[in-house]
Tab-separated table of N, CA, C and O in Angstrom:
chain	number	residue	atom	x	y	z
A	1	MET	N	11.137	3.496	5.259
A	1	MET	CA	13.002	3.776	5.277
A	1	MET	C	13.377	3.751	4.399
A	1	MET	O	13.162	3.058	2.886
A	2	VAL	N	14.157	5.161	4.222
A	2	VAL	CA	14.429	5.592	3.131
A	2	VAL	C	16.294	5.283	3.277
A	2	VAL	O	16.538	5.259	4.624
A	3	PRO	N	17.134	5.130	2.246
A	3	PRO	CA	18.409	4.216	2.238
A	3	PRO	C	19.321	5.586	2.716
A	3	PRO	O	18.827	7.035	2.294
A	4	ASN	N	20.337	5.401	3.100
A	4	ASN	CA	21.256	6.776	3.879
A	4	ASN	C	21.574	7.894	2.752
A	4	ASN	O	21.980	6.880	1.294
A	5	ASP	N	22.056	8.683	2.692
A	5	ASP	CA	22.807	9.710	1.214
A	5	ASP	C	24.285	9.215	1.673
A	5	ASP	O	24.718	8.090	2.412
A	6	PHE	N	24.779	9.320	0.579
A	6	PHE	CA	26.308	9.744	0.128
A	6	PHE	C	26.933	9.187	0.969
A	6	PHE	O	28.758	9.200	1.354
A	7	LEU	N	26.727	10.173	2.453
A	7	LEU	CA	27.576	10.581	3.376
A	7	LEU	C	27.178	9.233	4.544
A	7	LEU	O	27.830	9.326	5.524
A	8	ASP	N	26.029	8.489	4.671
A	8	ASP	CA	25.740	7.643	5.164
A	8	ASP	C	25.329	8.239	6.542
A	8	ASP	O	25.146	7.865	7.774
A	9	LEU	N	24.150	9.189	6.079
A	9	LEU	CA	24.142	10.345	6.978
A	9	LEU	C	22.299	9.443	7.234
A	9	LEU	O	22.124	9.346	5.589
A	10	GLN	N	21.111	9.647	8.336
A	10	GLN	CA	20.026	9.453	7.155
A	10	GLN	C	19.090	10.238	6.993
A	10	GLN	O	19.781	11.383	7.204
A	11	VAL	N	19.149	9.741	6.247
A	11	VAL	CA	17.343	11.666	6.156
A	11	VAL	C	16.615	11.281	6.004
A	11	VAL	O	15.760	10.612	6.688
A	12	PRO	N	16.104	12.282	6.296
A	12	PRO	CA	14.958	13.627	6.871
A	12	PRO	C	13.406	12.736	6.200
A	12	PRO	O	13.619	13.017	4.664
A	13	ILE	N	12.884	12.643	6.694
A	13	ILE	CA	11.341	12.081	6.139
A	13	ILE	C	10.271	12.864	6.831
A	13	ILE	O	10.345	13.316	7.600
A	14	TRP	N	9.235	13.851	5.428
A	14	TRP	CA	8.903	14.539	5.765
A	14	TRP	C	7.101	14.776	5.203
A	14	TRP	O	6.831	15.292	4.293
A	15	VAL	N	6.257	13.789	5.780
A	15	VAL	CA	5.336	13.161	4.631
A	15	VAL	C	4.203	14.250	4.477
A	15	VAL	O	3.761	14.153	6.370
A	16	THR	N	4.208	14.362	3.652
A	16	THR	CA	2.914	15.882	3.574
A	16	THR	C	1.701	15.162	2.889
A	16	THR	O	0.568	15.667	2.999
A	17	GLU	N	1.881	14.608	1.736
A	17	GLU	CA	0.327	13.543	1.111
A	17	GLU	C	0.758	12.012	1.253
A	17	GLU	O	2.310	11.533	0.810
A	18	LEU	N	0.009	11.471	1.340
A	18	LEU	CA	0.171	9.771	0.939
A	18	LEU	C	-1.241	9.295	-0.275
A	18	LEU	O	-2.212	9.384	0.755
A	19	GLY	N	-1.326	8.801	-0.611
A	19	GLY	CA	-2.781	7.476	-1.286
A	19	GLY	C	-1.939	6.481	-1.498
A	19	GLY	O	-1.145	6.269	-1.813
A	20	PHE	N	-3.037	6.012	-1.960
A	20	PHE	CA	-2.712	4.389	-2.016
A	20	PHE	C	-3.456	4.018	-3.402
A	20	PHE	O	-4.098	5.234	-4.068
A	21	LEU	N	-2.345	3.771	-4.538
A	21	LEU	CA	-2.259	3.716	-5.805
A	21	LEU	C	-3.424	1.991	-6.270
A	21	LEU	O	-3.472	0.898	-5.384
A	22	PRO	N	-5.119	2.760	-6.951
A	22	PRO	CA	-5.396	2.455	-7.327
A	22	PRO	C	-5.325	0.503	-8.317
A	22	PRO	O	-4.181	0.732	-8.898
A	23	GLY	N	-6.227	-0.549	-8.415
A	23	GLY	CA	-5.857	-1.973	-9.388
A	23	GLY	C	-5.791	-2.569	-8.584
A	23	GLY	O	-6.057	-2.529	-7.008
A	24	GLN	N	-5.076	-3.598	-8.875
A	24	GLN	CA	-5.211	-4.802	-8.003
A	24	GLN	C	-3.659	-4.530	-7.165
A	24	GLN	O	-2.574	-4.191	-7.288
A	25	GLY	N	-3.972	-5.684	-6.044
A	25	GLY	CA	-2.892	-5.277	-5.244
A	25	GLY	C	-2.663	-3.752	-4.034
A	25	GLY	O	-2.148	-3.945	-4.343
A	26	SER	N	-3.928	-3.170	-4.146
A	26	SER	CA	-3.899	-1.306	-4.056
A	26	SER	C	-3.472	-1.223	-2.652
A	26	SER	O	-2.992	-0.131	-3.277
A	27	LEU	N	-3.815	-1.897	-1.452
A	27	LEU	CA	-3.318	-1.523	-0.640
A	27	LEU	C	-1.521	-1.795	-0.138
A	27	LEU	O	-1.296	-1.136	0.753
A	28	SER	N	-0.865	-2.580	-1.709
A	28	SER	CA	0.819	-2.988	-0.967
A	28	SER	C	1.243	-1.746	-2.088
A	28	SER	O	2.540	-1.793	-1.902
A	29	ARG	N	0.849	-0.560	-2.992
A	29	ARG	CA	0.995	0.509	-3.541
A	29	ARG	C	1.290	1.731	-2.940
A	29	ARG	O	-0.328	1.876	-2.905
A	30	ILE	N	1.787	2.199	-2.384
A	30	ILE	CA	1.664	3.993	-1.765
A	30	ILE	C	2.489	4.669	-2.506
A	30	ILE	O	3.734	4.383	-2.693
A	31	ALA	N	1.444	5.403	-3.228
A	31	ALA	CA	2.468	6.888	-3.355
A	31	ALA	C	2.726	7.630	-2.051
A	31	ALA	O	2.071	8.092	-1.453
A	32	VAL	N	3.459	8.685	-1.841
A	32	VAL	CA	3.860	9.758	-1.258
A	32	VAL	C	4.681	11.028	-1.271
A	32	VAL	O	5.272	10.717	-2.128
A	33	GLY	N	4.336	11.949	-0.825
A	33	GLY	CA	4.364	13.176	-1.242
A	33	GLY	C	5.067	14.101	-0.201
A	33	GLY	O	5.070	13.216	1.196
A	34	THR	N	6.338	14.498	-0.366
A	34	THR	CA	7.173	15.119	0.848
A	34	THR	C	7.408	16.589	1.284
A	34	THR	O	7.010	16.791	-0.317
A	35	GLY	N	7.815	16.751	2.050
A	35	GLY	CA	7.888	18.123	2.752
A	35	GLY	C	9.115	19.172	1.757
A	35	GLY	O	9.602	19.553	1.378
A	36	TYR	N	10.337	17.767	0.945
A	36	TYR	CA	11.496	18.278	0.910
A	36	TYR	C	11.487	17.721	-0.649
A	36	TYR	O	12.682	17.525	-1.744
A	37	HIS	N	10.581	18.033	-2.211
A	37	HIS	CA	9.736	18.320	-2.766
A	37	HIS	C	10.148	16.735	-3.425
A	37	HIS	O	10.795	17.229	-4.996
A	38	GLN	N	10.053	15.930	-2.817
A	38	GLN	CA	10.397	14.547	-3.377
A	38	GLN	C	8.004	13.771	-3.757
A	38	GLN	O	7.926	13.976	-2.513
A	39	VAL	N	8.667	12.535	-4.342
A	39	VAL	CA	7.901	11.855	-4.873
A	39	VAL	C	7.863	10.702	-4.682
A	39	VAL	O	9.288	10.080	-4.853
A	40	ARG	N	7.711	10.101	-3.575
A	40	ARG	CA	7.983	8.609	-2.904
A	40	ARG	C	7.305	7.578	-3.925
A	40	ARG	O	5.921	7.867	-3.343
A	41	LEU	N	7.493	6.438	-4.232
A	41	LEU	CA	6.467	5.208	-4.691
A	41	LEU	C	7.082	4.222	-3.814
A	41	LEU	O	8.110	3.600	-4.209
A	42	TYR	N	5.804	3.337	-3.091
A	42	TYR	CA	6.393	2.476	-2.840
A	42	TYR	C	5.925	1.253	-2.723
A	42	TYR	O	4.224	1.215	-2.963
A	43	ASP	N	6.235	0.008	-2.373
A	43	ASP	CA	5.643	-1.275	-2.980
A	43	ASP	C	6.047	-2.366	-1.947
A	43	ASP	O	6.559	-2.914	-1.591
A	44	THR	N	5.080	-2.654	-1.166
A	44	THR	CA	4.872	-3.425	0.222
A	44	THR	C	5.706	-4.567	0.620
A	44	THR	O	5.863	-5.325	0.633
A	45	LYS	N	5.400	-5.358	-0.441
A	45	LYS	CA	5.227	-6.891	-0.982
A	45	LYS	C	6.430	-6.718	-1.764
A	45	LYS	O	7.231	-7.689	-1.181
A	46	THR	N	7.312	-6.279	-2.409
A	46	THR	CA	8.384	-6.261	-2.988
A	46	THR	C	9.664	-5.794	-2.074
A	46	THR	O	9.897	-6.410	-1.740
A	47	GLN	N	9.513	-4.561	-0.904
A	47	GLN	CA	10.323	-3.728	0.000
A	47	GLN	C	10.032	-3.613	1.013
A	47	GLN	O	8.723	-2.359	0.153
A	48	ARG	N	10.470	-3.141	2.034
A	48	ARG	CA	10.258	-1.310	2.303
A	48	ARG	C	10.837	0.178	2.085
A	48	ARG	O	10.396	1.354	2.549
A	49	ARG	N	11.910	-0.249	1.086
A	49	ARG	CA	12.295	0.981	0.574
A	49	ARG	C	11.731	1.565	-0.293
A	49	ARG	O	10.800	0.841	-1.018
A	50	PRO	N	11.101	2.850	-0.396
A	50	PRO	CA	11.297	3.458	-1.998
A	50	PRO	C	11.612	2.173	-3.059
A	50	PRO	O	12.415	2.442	-3.360
A	51	VAL	N	10.355	2.164	-3.997
A	51	VAL	CA	10.661	1.042	-5.172
A	51	VAL	C	10.809	2.685	-6.616
A	51	VAL	O	11.838	2.440	-7.203
A	52	LEU	N	10.870	4.044	-6.433
A	52	LEU	CA	10.628	4.742	-7.088
A	52	LEU	C	11.000	6.404	-6.247
A	52	LEU	O	10.098	6.296	-5.500
A	53	SER	N	12.617	6.999	-6.425
A	53	SER	CA	11.872	7.830	-5.821
A	53	SER	C	12.259	9.339	-7.188
A	53	SER	O	13.190	8.965	-7.143
A	54	PHE	N	11.880	10.353	-7.054
A	54	PHE	CA	12.151	11.068	-8.097
A	54	PHE	C	12.092	12.591	-7.342
A	54	PHE	O	10.950	13.023	-6.466
A	55	HIS	N	12.658	14.425	-7.231
A	55	HIS	CA	12.459	15.212	-7.258
A	55	HIS	C	11.810	16.083	-8.211
A	55	HIS	O	11.352	15.636	-8.793
A	56	PHE	N	10.501	16.829	-7.492
A	56	PHE	CA	9.463	17.503	-7.902
A	56	PHE	C	9.473	18.895	-7.544
A	56	PHE	O	9.341	19.549	-6.991
A	57	GLY	N	10.508	20.016	-8.222
A	57	GLY	CA	10.287	21.098	-8.264
A	57	GLY	C	10.924	21.402	-7.640
A	57	GLY	O	12.014	21.090	-6.830
A	58	GLU	N	10.698	22.425	-6.874
A	58	GLU	CA	10.989	23.801	-6.274
A	58	GLU	C	10.517	23.950	-4.907
A	58	GLU	O	10.749	24.967	-4.070
A	59	SER	N	8.850	23.082	-4.362
A	59	SER	CA	8.332	23.170	-2.997
A	59	SER	C	7.799	21.764	-2.968
A	59	SER	O	7.871	21.031	-3.605
A	60	LEU	N	7.318	22.414	-1.916
A	60	LEU	CA	6.843	20.522	-0.908
A	60	LEU	C	5.662	20.367	-2.102
A	60	LEU	O	5.031	21.364	-2.256
A	61	VAL	N	5.226	19.241	-1.705
A	61	VAL	CA	4.207	18.417	-2.218
A	61	VAL	C	3.113	17.985	-1.636
A	61	VAL	O	2.621	18.039	-0.640
A	62	SER	N	2.105	19.240	-1.459
A	62	SER	CA	1.223	19.585	-0.780
A	62	SER	C	-0.047	18.722	-1.696
A	62	SER	O	-1.037	18.357	-0.341
A	63	ALA	N	0.190	17.906	-2.686
A	63	ALA	CA	-1.522	17.619	-3.216
A	63	ALA	C	-0.631	16.355	-3.867
A	63	ALA	O	-0.115	16.352	-4.695
A	64	LEU	N	-1.783	15.141	-4.136
A	64	LEU	CA	-1.466	13.708	-5.110
A	64	LEU	C	-2.854	13.159	-5.827
A	64	LEU	O	-3.973	13.749	-5.263
A	65	ALA	N	-2.863	13.655	-6.776
A	65	ALA	CA	-3.765	13.358	-7.906
A	65	ALA	C	-3.719	11.044	-8.335
A	65	ALA	O	-2.928	11.348	-9.743
A	66	LEU	N	-4.341	10.583	-8.165
A	66	LEU	CA	-3.899	9.449	-7.943
A	66	LEU	C	-5.394	8.619	-9.230
A	66	LEU	O	-6.163	9.244	-8.343
A	67	THR	N	-4.789	8.186	-10.069
A	67	THR	CA	-6.310	7.626	-10.823
A	67	THR	C	-5.691	6.067	-11.121
A	67	THR	O	-4.894	5.383	-10.919
A	68	ASP	N	-7.014	5.648	-11.788
A	68	ASP	CA	-6.760	4.252	-12.205
A	68	ASP	C	-6.055	3.734	-13.228
A	68	ASP	O	-5.831	2.619	-13.526
A	69	ASN	N	-5.176	4.850	-13.722
A	69	ASN	CA	-3.956	4.155	-15.240
A	69	ASN	C	-3.393	4.079	-14.669
A	69	ASN	O	-2.790	4.865	-14.201
A	70	GLU	N	-2.862	2.749	-15.038
A	70	GLU	CA	-1.724	2.614	-14.225
A	70	GLU	C	-0.822	2.900	-15.390
A	70	GLU	O	0.655	2.874	-14.266
A	71	LYS	N	-0.251	4.085	-16.261
A	71	LYS	CA	0.787	4.577	-16.858
A	71	LYS	C	0.760	5.551	-16.514
A	71	LYS	O	1.701	6.896	-16.870
């Protein structure tokens, strides 16, 4: 669930890539790439909304490379 935009309209969601972050509680931390050039990080133990979201370039995110390095 992504928060509404500044006009209180629903933000479209287009998931193109998904991966579970390795480490403790790895099933609760999920990285998602979208077709709207965004990368979002979810932590299902804390909330249903993204805990981190940022724009990445000008094209859709078609691949994620997740490592065990938490930095």
